[in-house]
Short mmCIF file of C-alpha atoms in Angstrom, two decimals:
data_model
loop_
_atom_site.label_atom_id
_atom_site.label_comp_id
_atom_site.label_asym_id
_atom_site.label_seq_id
_atom_site.Cartn_x
_atom_site.Cartn_y
_atom_site.Cartn_z
CA MET W 1 -28.79 0.91 -14.55
CA ASN W 2 -31.40 3.57 -13.80
CA TRP W 3 -35.03 3.71 -14.88
CA ARG W 4 -34.27 5.79 -17.98
CA ASP W 5 -31.55 3.39 -19.08
CA ASP W 6 -34.08 0.55 -18.81
CA TRP W 7 -36.42 2.30 -21.22
CA LEU W 8 -33.67 3.35 -23.63
CA THR W 9 -32.33 -0.21 -23.75
CA LEU W 10 -35.81 -1.41 -24.64
CA LEU W 11 -36.15 1.11 -27.44
CA ARG W 12 -32.62 0.54 -28.85
CA ASP W 13 -32.91 -3.24 -28.88
CA LYS W 14 -36.61 -3.72 -29.42
CA ARG W 15 -36.44 -7.18 -30.96
CA THR W 16 -34.48 -8.80 -28.13
CA ARG W 17 -36.27 -7.00 -25.32
CA LEU W 18 -39.68 -7.49 -26.88
CA ALA W 19 -39.11 -11.23 -27.04
CA GLY W 20 -38.16 -11.19 -23.36
CA VAL W 21 -41.23 -9.19 -22.42
CA LEU W 22 -43.52 -11.58 -24.26
CA VAL W 23 -41.90 -14.72 -22.82
CA SER W 24 -42.04 -13.28 -19.29
CA ALA W 25 -45.66 -12.29 -19.69
CA LEU W 26 -46.68 -15.71 -20.95
CA LEU W 27 -44.81 -17.50 -18.19
CA LEU W 28 -46.53 -15.32 -15.62
CA SER W 29 -49.95 -15.89 -17.13
CA GLY W 30 -49.36 -19.64 -17.09
CA CYS W 31 -50.42 -20.25 -20.69
CA ALA W 32 -49.75 -19.25 -24.23
CA PRO W 33 -52.50 -17.42 -26.11
CA GLY W 34 -54.79 -19.59 -28.21
CA ALA W 35 -54.61 -19.25 -31.95
CA ALA W 36 -56.97 -16.67 -33.41
CA GLU W 37 -59.21 -17.49 -36.34
CA PRO W 38 -58.13 -15.95 -39.66
CA GLY W 39 -59.29 -12.36 -39.75
CA GLU W 40 -60.38 -12.41 -36.10
CA LEU W 41 -59.68 -9.22 -34.21
CA VAL W 42 -57.37 -9.79 -31.24
CA LEU W 43 -56.99 -7.28 -28.42
CA LYS W 44 -53.79 -7.91 -26.46
CA VAL W 45 -54.40 -6.87 -22.85
CA GLY W 46 -51.85 -6.59 -20.06
CA ASP W 47 -52.99 -7.42 -16.55
CA GLN W 48 -51.58 -7.55 -13.02
CA LYS W 49 -52.35 -10.52 -10.74
CA GLY W 50 -55.40 -11.34 -12.88
CA ASN W 51 -57.02 -8.11 -11.77
CA SER W 52 -58.89 -6.96 -14.89
CA GLN W 53 -59.51 -10.45 -16.22
CA SER W 54 -61.07 -11.71 -12.99
CA LEU W 55 -62.96 -8.43 -12.59
CA LEU W 56 -64.62 -8.86 -15.99
CA SER W 57 -65.11 -12.58 -15.44
CA SER W 58 -66.82 -12.15 -12.08
CA ALA W 59 -69.25 -9.65 -13.62
CA GLY W 60 -70.00 -11.99 -16.52
CA LEU W 61 -68.68 -9.49 -19.05
CA LEU W 62 -66.25 -11.72 -20.94
CA LYS W 63 -69.10 -13.42 -22.79
CA ASP W 64 -70.05 -12.74 -26.40
CA LEU W 65 -67.06 -10.53 -27.10
CA PRO W 66 -66.91 -9.27 -30.70
CA TYR W 67 -63.14 -9.81 -30.57
CA LYS W 68 -60.67 -12.16 -28.90
CA ILE W 69 -58.71 -11.05 -25.80
CA GLU W 70 -55.16 -12.29 -25.46
CA TRP W 71 -54.17 -11.83 -21.80
CA SER W 72 -50.63 -11.32 -20.50
CA THR W 73 -49.87 -10.95 -16.79
CA PHE W 74 -47.16 -8.63 -15.45
CA THR W 75 -45.66 -8.25 -11.98
CA SER W 76 -46.25 -4.48 -11.87
CA GLY W 77 -47.05 -1.44 -13.98
CA PRO W 78 -43.59 -0.48 -15.32
CA PRO W 79 -42.92 -3.72 -17.27
CA LEU W 80 -46.52 -3.66 -18.52
CA LEU W 81 -45.95 -0.20 -19.99
CA GLU W 82 -42.64 -1.30 -21.50
CA ALA W 83 -44.64 -3.93 -23.37
CA ALA W 84 -47.25 -1.37 -24.45
CA SER W 85 -44.59 1.04 -25.68
CA ALA W 86 -43.08 -1.78 -27.76
CA SER W 87 -46.57 -2.74 -29.09
CA ALA W 88 -46.30 -6.17 -27.43
CA ILE W 89 -49.69 -5.43 -25.89
CA ASP W 90 -52.43 -3.02 -26.96
CA LEU W 91 -53.76 -1.99 -23.58
CA GLY W 92 -53.27 -2.56 -19.85
CA GLY W 93 -54.11 -1.34 -16.37
CA VAL W 94 -51.60 0.34 -14.05
CA GLY W 95 -51.48 2.57 -10.98
CA ASN W 96 -50.94 6.30 -10.81
CA THR W 97 -47.14 6.40 -11.09
CA PRO W 98 -46.07 4.11 -13.98
CA PRO W 99 -47.49 6.43 -16.69
CA ILE W 100 -45.43 9.30 -15.28
CA PHE W 101 -42.18 7.35 -15.54
CA ALA W 102 -43.15 6.12 -19.00
CA ALA W 103 -43.94 9.67 -20.10
CA ALA W 104 -40.59 10.89 -18.76
CA ALA W 105 -38.92 8.34 -21.03
CA ASN W 106 -41.06 9.38 -24.03
CA ALA W 107 -42.64 5.94 -24.20
CA LYS W 108 -45.15 5.30 -26.97
CA ILE W 109 -48.14 5.05 -24.65
CA THR W 110 -51.34 7.00 -24.03
CA VAL W 111 -53.62 7.07 -20.98
CA VAL W 112 -57.17 6.37 -22.20
CA ALA W 113 -59.28 5.83 -19.06
CA ALA W 114 -59.14 6.43 -15.31
CA ALA W 115 -60.52 4.93 -12.14
CA GLN W 116 -60.14 5.79 -8.47
CA GLY W 117 -59.98 3.63 -5.37
CA ASP W 118 -59.07 3.72 -1.71
CA ALA W 119 -55.50 5.03 -1.41
CA SER W 120 -55.03 3.10 1.84
CA SER W 121 -54.25 0.01 -0.26
CA ASP W 122 -50.89 1.66 -1.00
CA ALA W 123 -49.19 1.10 2.33
CA ILE W 124 -45.78 1.08 3.96
CA LEU W 125 -45.55 -2.13 5.93
CA VAL W 126 -43.14 -3.16 8.67
CA PRO W 127 -42.46 -6.67 10.01
CA ASP W 128 -43.97 -7.96 13.19
CA GLY W 129 -41.95 -6.64 16.12
CA SER W 130 -40.49 -3.69 14.20
CA PRO W 131 -39.52 -0.75 16.46
CA LEU W 132 -40.62 1.77 13.80
CA THR W 133 -43.58 3.84 14.92
CA ASP W 134 -44.32 6.41 12.21
CA ALA W 135 -43.15 7.73 8.85
CA GLY W 136 -40.54 9.91 10.52
CA SER W 137 -38.81 6.83 11.90
CA LEU W 138 -38.06 5.64 8.34
CA ARG W 139 -35.04 7.94 8.11
CA GLY W 140 -32.00 5.89 7.08
CA LYS W 141 -34.03 2.68 6.75
CA GLN W 142 -34.10 0.23 3.85
CA ILE W 143 -37.48 0.21 2.12
CA ALA W 144 -38.40 -2.33 -0.55
CA VAL W 145 -40.45 -0.84 -3.39
CA ALA W 146 -41.04 -1.49 -7.08
CA LYS W 147 -39.41 1.36 -8.99
CA GLY W 148 -41.93 3.53 -10.82
CA SER W 149 -44.93 1.78 -9.21
CA SER W 150 -47.87 3.43 -7.43
CA ALA W 151 -46.17 2.44 -4.16
CA HIS W 152 -43.12 4.45 -5.22
CA GLY W 153 -45.34 7.51 -5.62
CA SER W 154 -47.10 6.89 -2.32
CA LEU W 155 -43.74 6.49 -0.57
CA LEU W 156 -42.53 9.81 -1.95
CA LEU W 157 -45.64 11.65 -0.74
CA VAL W 158 -45.73 9.97 2.68
CA LEU W 159 -42.10 10.90 3.27
CA GLN W 160 -42.73 14.49 2.18
CA ARG W 161 -45.59 14.81 4.65
CA ALA W 162 -43.24 13.58 7.39
CA GLY W 163 -40.63 16.17 6.41
CA LEU W 164 -38.36 13.62 4.73
CA ARG W 165 -37.00 13.19 1.22
CA LEU W 166 -36.44 10.02 -0.75
CA SER W 167 -32.73 10.63 -0.25
CA ASP W 168 -33.30 10.34 3.51
CA VAL W 169 -34.19 6.65 3.15
CA LYS W 170 -32.59 3.73 1.31
CA PRO W 171 -34.97 2.45 -1.37
CA VAL W 172 -34.36 -1.17 -2.38
CA PHE W 173 -35.95 -1.61 -5.80
CA LEU W 174 -37.58 -5.03 -5.97
CA ALA W 175 -40.55 -6.57 -7.78
CA PRO W 176 -43.35 -7.74 -5.43
CA ALA W 177 -42.29 -11.41 -5.22
CA GLU W 178 -38.67 -10.55 -4.40
CA ALA W 179 -39.79 -7.81 -2.02
CA TYR W 180 -42.08 -10.21 -0.16
CA ALA W 181 -39.18 -12.59 0.38
CA ALA W 182 -36.88 -9.79 1.54
CA PHE W 183 -39.58 -8.47 3.85
CA THR W 184 -40.45 -11.80 5.46
CA GLN W 185 -36.75 -12.58 5.93
CA LYS W 186 -36.29 -9.11 7.49
CA ARG W 187 -33.61 -8.12 4.99
CA VAL W 188 -35.37 -4.76 4.64
CA ASP W 189 -36.87 -2.54 7.31
CA ALA W 190 -40.11 -1.78 5.47
CA TRP W 191 -42.02 -2.50 2.28
CA ALA W 192 -44.02 0.00 0.21
CA VAL W 193 -46.62 -1.95 -1.76
CA TRP W 194 -50.23 -2.13 -3.00
CA ASP W 195 -53.11 -4.60 -2.84
CA PRO W 196 -53.43 -7.56 -3.02
CA TYR W 197 -49.85 -7.74 -1.72
CA THR W 198 -50.73 -5.41 1.18
CA SER W 199 -53.49 -7.75 2.33
CA GLN W 200 -51.33 -10.82 1.76
CA ALA W 201 -48.53 -9.47 3.95
CA LEU W 202 -50.95 -8.41 6.68
CA LEU W 203 -52.71 -11.77 6.80
CA GLU W 204 -49.91 -14.21 6.02
CA ALA W 205 -46.71 -12.50 7.21
CA LYS W 206 -48.03 -10.72 10.31
CA ALA W 207 -47.04 -7.37 8.81
CA ARG W 208 -48.16 -4.09 10.32
CA VAL W 209 -49.19 -0.92 8.49
CA LEU W 210 -46.80 1.85 9.49
CA VAL W 211 -48.56 4.43 7.33
CA ASP W 212 -50.70 4.30 4.22
CA GLY W 213 -51.57 6.57 1.31
CA ALA W 214 -54.95 7.73 2.63
CA GLY W 215 -55.13 11.51 2.47
CA VAL W 216 -51.83 11.67 0.59
CA ALA W 217 -52.01 9.62 -2.62
CA ASN W 218 -54.72 10.30 -5.20
CA GLY W 219 -55.81 6.66 -5.56
CA TYR W 220 -56.01 6.81 -9.35
CA SER W 221 -55.40 3.91 -11.69
CA PHE W 222 -55.32 4.04 -15.47
CA GLN W 223 -55.91 2.05 -18.60
CA VAL W 224 -53.02 2.78 -20.92
CA ALA W 225 -52.89 1.97 -24.64
CA SER W 226 -50.03 1.62 -27.06
CA ARG W 227 -49.93 4.41 -29.61
CA ALA W 228 -49.83 1.83 -32.38
CA ALA W 229 -53.18 0.38 -31.25
CA LEU W 230 -54.75 3.83 -31.27
CA THR W 231 -53.91 4.27 -34.95
CA ASP W 232 -55.79 1.08 -35.88
CA SER W 233 -59.51 1.73 -36.33
CA ARG W 234 -60.45 -1.89 -35.59
CA LYS W 235 -58.36 -1.89 -32.42
CA THR W 236 -59.82 1.42 -31.22
CA GLY W 237 -63.32 -0.01 -31.61
CA ALA W 238 -62.31 -2.99 -29.47
CA ILE W 239 -60.64 -0.70 -26.93
CA LYS W 240 -63.85 1.36 -26.65
CA ASP W 241 -65.88 -1.77 -25.99
CA TYR W 242 -63.31 -3.16 -23.53
CA LEU W 243 -63.14 0.08 -21.51
CA SER W 244 -66.94 0.24 -21.32
CA ARG W 245 -67.13 -3.36 -20.12
CA LEU W 246 -64.40 -2.72 -17.56
CA ALA W 247 -66.23 0.30 -16.12
CA LYS W 248 -69.41 -1.78 -15.86
CA ALA W 249 -67.46 -4.57 -14.15
CA GLN W 250 -66.02 -2.11 -11.64
CA ARG W 251 -69.50 -0.88 -10.75
CA TRP W 252 -70.84 -4.46 -10.53
CA SER W 253 -67.95 -5.59 -8.35
CA ASP W 254 -68.43 -2.69 -5.96
CA ALA W 255 -71.98 -3.94 -5.34
CA HIS W 256 -71.00 -7.65 -5.28
CA ARG W 257 -67.73 -7.76 -3.36
CA PRO W 258 -67.96 -11.35 -2.06
CA GLU W 259 -68.52 -12.67 -5.60
CA ARG W 260 -65.67 -10.51 -6.89
CA ALA W 261 -63.29 -11.82 -4.21
CA LYS W 262 -64.28 -15.45 -4.89
CA THR W 263 -63.55 -15.18 -8.61
CA TRP W 264 -60.31 -13.29 -8.01
CA ALA W 265 -59.11 -16.03 -5.66
CA GLU W 266 -60.17 -18.87 -7.95
CA GLU W 267 -58.55 -17.40 -11.06
CA THR W 268 -55.26 -16.19 -9.56
CA GLY W 269 -54.41 -18.55 -6.70
CA LEU W 270 -54.84 -15.85 -4.08
CA SER W 271 -56.29 -17.20 -0.86
CA LEU W 272 -59.92 -16.23 -0.39
CA PRO W 273 -59.16 -14.32 2.85
CA VAL W 274 -56.52 -12.23 1.03
CA ALA W 275 -58.79 -11.52 -1.94
CA SER W 276 -61.68 -10.68 0.40
CA ALA W 277 -59.55 -8.31 2.46
CA ALA W 278 -58.29 -6.52 -0.65
CA VAL W 279 -61.79 -6.16 -2.07
CA ALA W 280 -63.18 -5.03 1.30
CA ARG W 281 -60.69 -2.17 1.27
CA GLY W 282 -62.26 -0.91 -1.92
CA VAL W 283 -62.87 -1.41 -5.62
CA ASP W 284 -61.59 1.07 -8.18
CA LEU W 285 -64.45 2.85 -9.94
CA TYR W 286 -64.40 4.67 -13.27
CA VAL W 287 -63.87 8.43 -13.18
CA PRO W 288 -63.64 10.76 -16.20
CA LEU W 289 -60.20 11.73 -17.43
CA ASP W 290 -60.87 15.35 -16.60
CA ALA W 291 -58.73 18.36 -15.74
CA GLY W 292 -58.72 17.44 -12.05
CA VAL W 293 -57.26 13.99 -12.71
CA ILE W 294 -54.64 15.40 -15.06
CA GLN W 295 -53.68 18.14 -12.60
CA SER W 296 -53.33 15.66 -9.74
CA GLU W 297 -51.04 13.50 -11.86
CA GLN W 298 -49.07 16.56 -12.92
CA GLU W 299 -48.49 17.42 -9.27
CA LEU W 300 -47.21 13.90 -8.61
CA ALA W 301 -44.92 14.13 -11.65
CA ASP W 302 -43.61 17.49 -10.43
CA ALA W 303 -42.92 15.97 -7.01
CA PHE W 304 -40.75 13.29 -8.63
CA THR W 305 -38.93 15.95 -10.64
CA ALA W 306 -38.35 18.05 -7.53
CA ALA W 307 -37.00 14.97 -5.77
CA LYS W 308 -34.53 14.56 -8.66
CA VAL W 309 -35.90 11.11 -9.43
CA LEU W 310 -36.93 12.30 -12.89
CA PRO W 311 -34.46 14.42 -14.88
CA GLY W 312 -36.90 17.06 -16.12
CA LYS W 313 -40.50 18.23 -16.22
CA VAL W 314 -43.13 15.81 -17.49
CA ASN W 315 -46.20 17.23 -19.23
CA PHE W 316 -48.73 14.57 -18.27
CA ALA W 317 -51.50 16.04 -20.43
CA GLU W 318 -49.50 15.22 -23.55
CA PHE W 319 -49.94 11.52 -22.78
CA VAL W 320 -53.72 11.60 -22.29
CA ASP W 321 -56.49 10.85 -24.80
CA THR W 322 -60.06 11.47 -23.60
CA ARG W 323 -61.85 10.22 -26.73
CA PHE W 324 -63.36 7.19 -24.96
CA ASP W 325 -64.90 8.97 -21.94
CA ALA W 326 -68.23 9.83 -23.59
CA ASP W 327 -68.75 6.23 -24.72
CA ILE W 328 -67.87 4.86 -21.28
CA GLN W 329 -70.30 7.25 -19.61
CA THR W 330 -73.05 6.27 -22.06
CA ALA W 331 -72.41 2.59 -21.31
CA LEU W 332 -72.81 3.24 -17.58
CA LYS W 333 -76.23 4.91 -17.92
#
């Protein structure tokens, strides 16, 4: 089944798939959401490896919320956006590529805020002792990657710079946990992935960076909302507040990286050395959802279309809503 079939199955059989998404998310988060008080506003937020939750927690910005946050943790961006499209969550953070794949499938999602970090965290790793020396040596090799993830986009661009196409390699589409196992057991030749998995593999599996996304990938990440949430005035008020708090937390964490790493490790089970290495590489910081961001994403979408990974042109701007930027900027003053 290809990526488009995955989305169409979700949309055709929403009740069954939605139940699966919710159960998976709750199992990953390790707990069921607490019951809300009658009339209490609940913002359902998707997260990856405790990233946003620990970011806000470390900055002390989860206190005195005028609404309740119900957290769900996902393995990567694509399943998080499936949940958003199905209104299983209201909002969530993903890398630069998942919104493109979601847009290509006409998912019911909208990009509402952007941030940018160090693109070197998207890396192509090889096992210790690998004979591979550069991106050009990936021709014909098996590369583990999460389909539709930021690492998928970085892989595409790195190969293009080396004069290769995606069809010149053998992608093995695996979620991070399965990819880590395949990588450490040397069942694949390389692994395209992002932090904190990059740092984990470098520190705990003696991996080596063959090439990373610096100078190639745009380093953007996005907060993406379900369209249903954006039609609810109470939810949009909560989303505005949440996005402002998140931007503040990003700025705080950039100036307090040891504290950020400590909280991230404590709340997710990451080892402190892994969390510290990931944070040392960089913290994503808020950037406006301006024409430059949209154009950069459009170029990435066009690259996927040209590579025949996506069946047609994606108009990224149609999936962007900039209404929250002015409020976020005011909050940061």
